Amino acid sequence: FADLYSRYFVSDQKKMGRQLPPSMWNPTDWSYAAEGGKHAIFRYSGIDCDFFGHVLRIAKSDLACASSENDGGESASSLRTCKVIEFMEESASPSQTFHRRVVQPLIGHCYLDLARLIRLPAACCAHLYHSTLASGLIPPSRLPSWRIGNTKDSREGVKATLLRDHTHLSRHPRLLSLPASISDNHIVDSRSITVLSVEIKPKAGYITSSPLVLPVHRCKYYRTRYSLQQELMQMGHVQKGWRTMKTGDEKKQSTENSKMQDVFTPSNYSPLDLFFPNIIRTQKALKDLSQNMQNNFRVWCNGKKIFGEYETPSNTVCQKILDDICHNSGSDGKVLLPDPKSTLLDVITRTVSQVLERESLLSNILSMQQLDVIDGDGAVKVYERLVHLCKGSNLEAEKLLDEAALLARDGLVLGQGAS
């Protein structure tokens, strides 16, 4: 198993700068896994080693555009050809370049997986779009983001990113056929392991001190951005895609349960607790997140999401997970708990707190966040001033910003080389 990953994943860095031949692509090997505001995530279930153990991240708008342009006349071969682009500098998006040159060195190379850029035929994306809509797996609040809007040319393919799937341990199907003597001695059987994967959106872990904050926004000097956002959401001034408000007709047809979901309850979570170097406060922060998850706290068990916004497992499922991770076997060894759901969340938050305490991840993220010394208000002011100096030309201002970003990036890389 380790050799397989070394051969196909660790060697990715060695392939930098050259292009791989097209990989065989079958859209039926990909299934909808999750989504955010702009992107959808698809999990791979085939045996191609270029894709095995990965998820695909595609903009929903690109899927919709490909669907509107695809007339269904593509050949079978076009549905099975995927052009993979391996970290080619000229092909990397600004976001990928930023992640590799800025974010990864700041938070640590061991904490950030770099995405691989791939290009898919429009017919493949059209298939993913239609199959996902037909699956019924899209949360109702997310459906508006799948609507076909402004179309763009996708004849040259649709760009997507390939990321490692950290929600479960994958074992390549070809390894399942190995003799038992080899399999037992050298390969961990992922089917006998319970893997819990936790996703946390930590938010900004500091309070700004920028002198450029507008007078009407000076509550930023004593409150976190997250708490302010929660209050604005409660007042109805800010809407989020994961809890899109229903129309009048839809509200009339709602059940009492769904009506309760329309009532927004602010979270007690404070990013200051999470980033504070004290395990008690870290555990409190995670407990607050788990009690009001919104879209900031999710848990997967062996690749299946069990906790998330408006999603929670049954007590039976929680009891089974607890039995598995505590290695209880047989009816005599099992301990039936009065509230397995709360117990499982307590185990998860306590374990994650211990992991975060011994790692430097949170302190690294906070150090990177605190590089923002001007705040959003200051960024707007600086940009407006730059446009003014460029005689009102937004284009010239953007060029200067791009040049400044390149200089800062190159300076960072040179500084690391010198150290």
C-alpha positions as semicolon CSV with decimal commas, in nm:
position;residue;x (nm);y (nm);z (nm)
1;F;0,000;0,000;0,000
2;A;0,281;0,239;0,088
3;D;0,463;0,150;-0,234
4;L;0,149;0,223;-0,434
5;Y;0,117;0,571;-0,284
6;S;0,488;0,636;-0,326
7;R;0,470;0,541;-0,691
8;Y;0,164;0,737;-0,791
9;F;0,130;1,024;-0,542
10;V;0,466;1,110;-0,387
11;S;0,619;1,109;-0,733
12;D;0,381;1,389;-0,839
13;Q;0,636;1,647;-0,731
14;K;0,898;1,487;-0,957
15;K;0,665;1,522;-1,256
16;M;0,648;1,900;-1,219
17;G;0,700;2,083;-1,544
18;R;0,600;1,807;-1,784
19;Q;0,264;1,697;-1,918
20;L;0,128;1,344;-1,877
21;P;-0,047;1,157;-2,158
22;P;-0,429;1,157;-2,144
23;S;-0,572;0,930;-1,875
24;M;-0,866;0,701;-1,933
25;W;-1,176;0,866;-1,799
26;N;-1,512;0,716;-1,717
27;P;-1,764;0,960;-1,566
28;T;-1,960;0,675;-1,409
29;D;-1,659;0,615;-1,180
30;W;-1,730;0,948;-1,009
31;S;-2,013;1,016;-0,766
32;Y;-2,134;1,328;-0,587
33;A;-1,983;1,359;-0,238
34;A;-2,034;1,714;-0,112
35;E;-2,044;2,079;-0,217
36;G;-1,984;2,434;-0,107
37;G;-2,109;2,766;-0,232
38;K;-1,937;2,751;-0,571
39;H;-1,785;2,405;-0,613
40;A;-1,900;2,044;-0,610
41;I;-1,691;1,749;-0,493
42;F;-1,697;1,408;-0,661
43;R;-1,540;1,091;-0,522
44;Y;-1,364;0,835;-0,743
45;S;-1,454;0,465;-0,723
46;G;-1,260;0,324;-1,019
47;I;-0,918;0,158;-1,044
48;D;-0,715;0,413;-1,244
49;C;-0,411;0,491;-1,030
50;D;-0,405;0,855;-1,149
51;F;-0,742;0,911;-0,982
52;F;-0,761;0,646;-0,712
53;G;-0,788;0,788;-0,359
54;H;-0,881;1,132;-0,492
55;V;-1,177;1,365;-0,516
56;L;-1,258;1,602;-0,799
57;R;-1,343;1,967;-0,735
58;I;-1,535;2,146;-1,012
59;A;-1,713;2,480;-1,024
60;K;-2,087;2,421;-1,041
61;S;-2,119;2,703;-1,292
62;D;-1,876;2,519;-1,524
63;L;-2,079;2,199;-1,493
64;A;-2,397;2,387;-1,580
65;C;-2,233;2,559;-1,879
66;A;-2,100;2,229;-2,011
67;S;-2,446;2,080;-1,977
68;S;-2,609;2,362;-2,174
69;E;-2,353;2,333;-2,456
70;N;-2,339;1,954;-2,479
71;D;-2,575;1,824;-2,746
72;G;-2,520;1,459;-2,657
73;G;-2,342;1,381;-2,984
74;E;-1,998;1,310;-2,841
75;S;-1,836;0,979;-2,918
76;A;-1,776;0,719;-2,651
77;S;-1,402;0,787;-2,669
78;S;-1,449;1,155;-2,586
79;L;-1,626;1,052;-2,265
80;R;-1,326;0,843;-2,164
81;T;-1,040;1,085;-2,231
82;C;-0,911;1,318;-1,963
83;K;-0,611;1,543;-2,013
84;V;-0,409;1,567;-1,691
85;I;-0,188;1,872;-1,635
86;E;0,072;1,819;-1,364
87;F;0,166;2,136;-1,178
88;M;0,274;2,317;-1,493
89;E;0,352;2,675;-1,391
90;E;0,207;2,818;-1,710
91;S;-0,114;2,622;-1,658
92;A;-0,160;2,679;-1,286
93;S;-0,444;2,905;-1,179
94;P;-0,369;3,209;-0,961
95;S;-0,523;3,022;-0,669
96;Q;-0,294;2,721;-0,716
97;T;0,012;2,941;-0,750
98;F;-0,085;3,125;-0,432
99;H;-0,130;2,799;-0,244
100;R;0,205;2,658;-0,353
101;R;0,419;2,971;-0,329
102;V;0,261;3,149;-0,031
103;V;0,020;2,942;0,178
104;Q;0,207;2,612;0,191
105;P;0,540;2,763;0,307
106;L;0,360;2,966;0,575
107;I;0,145;2,695;0,732
108;G;0,382;2,406;0,664
109;H;0,431;2,167;0,375
110;C;0,300;1,874;0,580
111;Y;-0,034;2,047;0,640
112;L;-0,141;2,134;0,286
113;D;-0,202;1,902;-0,007
114;L;-0,153;2,073;-0,340
115;A;-0,419;2,016;-0,602
116;R;-0,347;1,880;-0,948
117;L;-0,502;2,064;-1,238
118;I;-0,690;1,853;-1,493
119;R;-0,899;1,934;-1,798
120;L;-1,219;1,738;-1,864
121;P;-1,417;1,708;-2,187
122;A;-1,742;1,906;-2,173
123;A;-1,938;1,584;-2,232
124;C;-1,795;1,436;-1,910
125;C;-1,900;1,741;-1,712
126;A;-2,246;1,735;-1,867
127;H;-2,280;1,373;-1,756
128;L;-2,173;1,463;-1,400
129;Y;-2,417;1,754;-1,396
130;H;-2,721;1,551;-1,505
131;S;-2,639;1,246;-1,292
132;T;-2,596;1,463;-0,982
133;L;-2,923;1,644;-1,034
134;A;-3,099;1,311;-1,087
135;S;-2,944;1,157;-0,774
136;G;-3,149;1,369;-0,535
137;L;-2,842;1,414;-0,312
138;I;-2,815;1,792;-0,351
139;P;-2,943;1,973;-0,039
140;P;-3,251;2,182;-0,128
141;S;-3,080;2,500;-0,011
142;R;-2,799;2,441;-0,264
143;L;-3,016;2,375;-0,570
144;P;-3,025;2,741;-0,687
145;S;-2,647;2,736;-0,731
146;W;-2,684;2,458;-0,989
147;R;-2,897;2,665;-1,225
148;I;-2,760;2,740;-1,568
149;G;-2,655;3,106;-1,585
150;N;-2,415;3,287;-1,817
151;T;-2,262;3,036;-2,056
152;K;-1,900;3,030;-2,166
153;D;-1,708;2,837;-2,427
154;S;-1,610;2,492;-2,300
155;R;-1,498;2,339;-2,629
156;E;-1,140;2,317;-2,503
157;G;-1,258;2,140;-2,190
158;V;-1,339;2,231;-1,833
159;K;-1,070;2,285;-1,573
160;A;-1,102;2,101;-1,245
161;T;-0,871;2,014;-0,956
162;L;-0,778;1,674;-0,822
163;L;-0,731;1,648;-0,445
164;R;-0,649;1,367;-0,206
165;D;-0,955;1,219;-0,037
166;H;-0,898;1,239;0,339
167;T;-1,241;1,115;0,442
168;H;-1,143;0,749;0,441
169;L;-0,853;0,510;0,382
170;S;-0,872;0,376;0,029
171;R;-0,739;0,037;-0,069
172;H;-0,685;-0,013;-0,439
173;P;-0,913;-0,288;-0,577
174;R;-0,615;-0,465;-0,735
175;L;-0,463;-0,511;-0,390
176;L;-0,771;-0,701;-0,276
177;S;-0,677;-0,987;-0,506
178;L;-0,334;-1,039;-0,350
179;P;-0,270;-1,370;-0,170
180;A;-0,369;-1,364;0,196
181;S;-0,009;-1,421;0,308
182;I;0,104;-1,103;0,130
183;S;-0,203;-0,899;0,213
184;D;-0,197;-0,975;0,585
185;N;0,173;-0,902;0,629
186;H;0,218;-0,589;0,422
187;I;-0,114;-0,416;0,372
188;V;-0,354;-0,272;0,626
189;D;-0,706;-0,385;0,542
190;S;-0,902;-0,059;0,526
191;R;-1,228;-0,255;0,545
192;S;-1,158;-0,341;0,910
193;I;-1,070;0,015;1,014
194;T;-1,308;0,289;1,124
195;V;-1,182;0,623;0,997
196;L;-1,332;0,946;1,131
197;S;-1,243;1,260;0,937
198;V;-1,328;1,605;1,071
199;E;-1,361;1,924;0,867
200;I;-1,333;2,255;1,053
201;K;-1,363;2,605;0,918
202;P;-1,177;2,794;1,192
203;K;-1,247;3,152;1,072
204;A;-1,026;3,449;1,167
205;G;-0,865;3,386;1,504
206;Y;-0,780;3,745;1,590
207;I;-0,937;4,089;1,633
208;T;-0,817;4,354;1,393
209;S;-0,619;4,657;1,505
210;S;-0,599;4,825;1,166
211;P;-0,617;5,208;1,178
212;L;-0,799;5,198;0,844
213;V;-1,121;5,050;0,983
214;L;-1,408;5,284;0,903
215;P;-1,562;5,475;1,199
216;V;-1,898;5,304;1,147
217;H;-1,725;4,964;1,161
218;R;-1,525;5,013;1,481
219;C;-1,706;4,729;1,652
220;K;-1,436;4,525;1,472
221;Y;-1,193;4,648;1,737
222;Y;-1,358;4,444;2,011
223;R;-1,548;4,167;1,830
224;T;-1,443;3,888;1,598
225;R;-1,556;3,885;1,237
226;Y;-1,733;3,559;1,304
227;S;-1,949;3,694;1,588
228;L;-2,041;3,997;1,378
229;Q;-2,138;3,775;1,088
230;Q;-2,353;3,559;1,316
231;E;-2,540;3,867;1,436
232;L;-2,592;3,993;1,081
233;M;-2,726;3,651;0,979
234;Q;-2,966;3,653;1,273
235;M;-3,089;3,998;1,168
236;G;-3,138;3,876;0,811
237;H;-2,881;4,114;0,660
238;V;-2,654;3,830;0,545
239;Q;-2,770;3,514;0,368
240;K;-2,566;3,197;0,317
241;G;-2,616;2,938;0,044
242;W;-2,630;2,649;0,292
243;R;-2,947;2,799;0,446
244;T;-3,117;2,977;0,154
245;M;-3,451;3,119;0,263
246;K;-3,758;2,964;0,105
247;T;-4,005;3,145;-0,116
248;G;-4,358;3,220;0,005
249;D;-4,510;2,919;-0,172
250;E;-4,240;2,687;-0,042
251;K;-4,293;2,806;0,313
252;K;-4,664;2,720;0,294
253;Q;-4,575;2,365;0,193
254;S;-4,308;2,324;0,461
255;T;-4,344;2,082;0,747
256;E;-4,304;2,197;1,104
257;N;-3,955;2,046;1,110
258;S;-3,836;2,238;0,805
259;K;-3,987;2,559;0,943
260;M;-3,771;2,518;1,252
261;Q;-3,466;2,510;1,024
262;D;-3,555;2,853;0,886
263;V;-3,503;3,005;1,231
264;F;-3,137;3,098;1,257
265;T;-2,966;3,030;1,590
266;P;-2,632;3,211;1,633
267;S;-2,336;2,995;1,728
268;N;-2,154;3,038;2,058
269;Y;-1,827;2,941;1,890
270;S;-1,540;3,186;1,924
271;P;-1,235;3,155;1,698
272;L;-1,034;3,317;1,979
273;D;-1,092;3,004;2,188
274;L;-0,981;2,769;1,912
275;F;-0,657;2,955;1,841
276;F;-0,571;3,018;2,206
277;P;-0,283;2,784;2,308
278;N;-0,481;2,606;2,579
279;I;-0,641;2,266;2,531
280;I;-0,938;2,351;2,757
281;R;-1,032;2,651;2,541
282;T;-0,964;2,455;2,223
283;Q;-1,196;2,179;2,338
284;K;-1,461;2,436;2,434
285;A;-1,439;2,589;2,086
286;L;-1,483;2,250;1,920
287;K;-1,774;2,165;2,149
288;D;-1,944;2,494;2,059
289;L;-1,891;2,417;1,690
290;S;-2,034;2,066;1,727
291;Q;-2,344;2,195;1,904
292;N;-2,426;2,440;1,623
293;M;-2,242;2,310;1,317
294;Q;-2,384;2,530;1,042
295;N;-2,137;2,460;0,758
296;N;-1,828;2,502;0,977
297;F;-1,805;2,154;1,128
298;R;-1,849;1,823;0,945
299;V;-1,759;1,465;1,028
300;W;-1,717;1,169;0,792
301;C;-1,704;0,804;0,887
302;N;-1,534;0,585;0,627
303;G;-1,614;0,834;0,353
304;K;-1,978;0,896;0,448
305;K;-2,078;1,228;0,606
306;I;-2,249;1,166;0,939
307;F;-2,246;1,513;1,097
308;G;-2,307;1,844;0,923
309;E;-2,558;2,119;0,869
310;Y;-2,905;1,967;0,912
311;E;-2,752;1,619;0,914
312;T;-2,702;1,387;1,205
313;P;-2,675;1,008;1,244
314;S;-2,910;0,788;1,442
315;N;-2,822;0,665;1,789
316;T;-2,780;0,316;1,645
317;V;-2,516;0,437;1,397
318;C;-2,336;0,632;1,670
319;Q;-2,339;0,330;1,900
320;K;-2,188;0,111;1,627
321;I;-1,912;0,365;1,556
322;L;-1,831;0,385;1,927
323;D;-1,821;0,004;1,950
324;D;-1,586;-0,010;1,651
325;I;-1,341;0,254;1,770
326;C;-1,343;0,116;2,124
327;H;-1,287;-0,237;1,985
328;N;-1,593;-0,380;2,155
329;S;-1,684;-0,719;2,012
330;G;-1,962;-0,955;2,102
331;S;-2,276;-0,878;2,299
332;D;-2,095;-0,917;2,632
333;G;-1,832;-0,654;2,552
334;K;-2,064;-0,382;2,430
335;V;-2,164;-0,096;2,654
336;L;-2,500;0,052;2,560
337;L;-2,494;0,427;2,618
338;P;-2,797;0,643;2,701
339;D;-2,690;0,912;2,452
340;P;-2,448;0,768;2,193
341;K;-2,468;1,078;1,973
342;S;-2,341;1,316;2,240
343;T;-2,082;1,063;2,352
344;L;-1,947;1,026;1,998
345;L;-1,922;1,403;1,952
346;D;-1,743;1,432;2,288
347;V;-1,493;1,165;2,181
348;I;-1,435;1,344;1,849
349;T;-1,388;1,692;1,999
350;R;-1,161;1,561;2,274
351;T;-0,945;1,367;2,029
352;V;-0,918;1,654;1,780
353;S;-0,825;1,890;2,065
354;Q;-0,538;1,663;2,165
355;V;-0,414;1,644;1,806
356;L;-0,429;2,022;1,761
357;E;-0,247;2,077;2,091
358;R;0,060;1,884;1,980
359;E;0,069;2,022;1,626
360;S;0,178;2,369;1,514
361;L;-0,102;2,401;1,258
362;L;-0,322;2,649;1,446
363;S;-0,035;2,877;1,542
364;N;0,090;2,871;1,183
365;I;-0,255;2,959;1,048
366;L;-0,291;3,242;1,301
367;S;0,049;3,384;1,206
368;M;-0,057;3,384;0,843
369;Q;-0,392;3,546;0,924
370;Q;-0,222;3,824;1,118
371;L;-0,028;3,928;0,808
372;D;-0,349;4,115;0,725
373;V;-0,264;4,446;0,891
374;I;-0,509;4,667;0,701
375;D;-0,840;4,477;0,729
376;G;-1,102;4,459;0,456
377;D;-1,189;4,827;0,502
378;G;-0,826;4,921;0,454
379;A;-0,796;4,701;0,146
380;V;-1,085;4,888;-0,016
381;K;-0,925;5,223;0,068
382;V;-0,585;5,119;-0,066
383;Y;-0,740;4,990;-0,387
384;E;-0,947;5,305;-0,440
385;R;-0,634;5,516;-0,388
386;L;-0,440;5,299;-0,634
387;V;-0,712;5,341;-0,899
388;H;-0,701;5,717;-0,842
389;L;-0,322;5,723;-0,893
390;C;-0,373;5,524;-1,214
391;K;-0,601;5,802;-1,342
392;G;-0,914;5,604;-1,276
393;S;-0,803;5,293;-1,465
394;N;-0,899;4,971;-1,286
395;L;-0,701;4,774;-1,546
396;E;-0,376;4,956;-1,468
397;A;-0,438;4,916;-1,096
398;E;-0,486;4,541;-1,140
399;K;-0,161;4,516;-1,336
400;L;0,029;4,687;-1,055
401;L;-0,126;4,454;-0,799
402;D;-0,027;4,152;-1,007
403;E;0,331;4,278;-1,033
404;A;0,344;4,343;-0,658
405;A;0,215;3,991;-0,590
406;L;0,485;3,843;-0,812
407;L;0,756;4,043;-0,634
408;A;0,627;3,939;-0,294
409;R;0,607;3,576;-0,404
410;D;0,960;3,572;-0,546
411;G;1,092;3,747;-0,238
412;L;0,932;3,486;-0,014
413;V;1,086;3,203;-0,215
414;L;1,429;3,367;-0,214
415;G;1,407;3,422;0,159
416;Q;1,331;3,055;0,216
417;G;1,620;2,954;-0,005
418;A;1,858;3,172;0,194
419;S;1,741;3,022;0,522
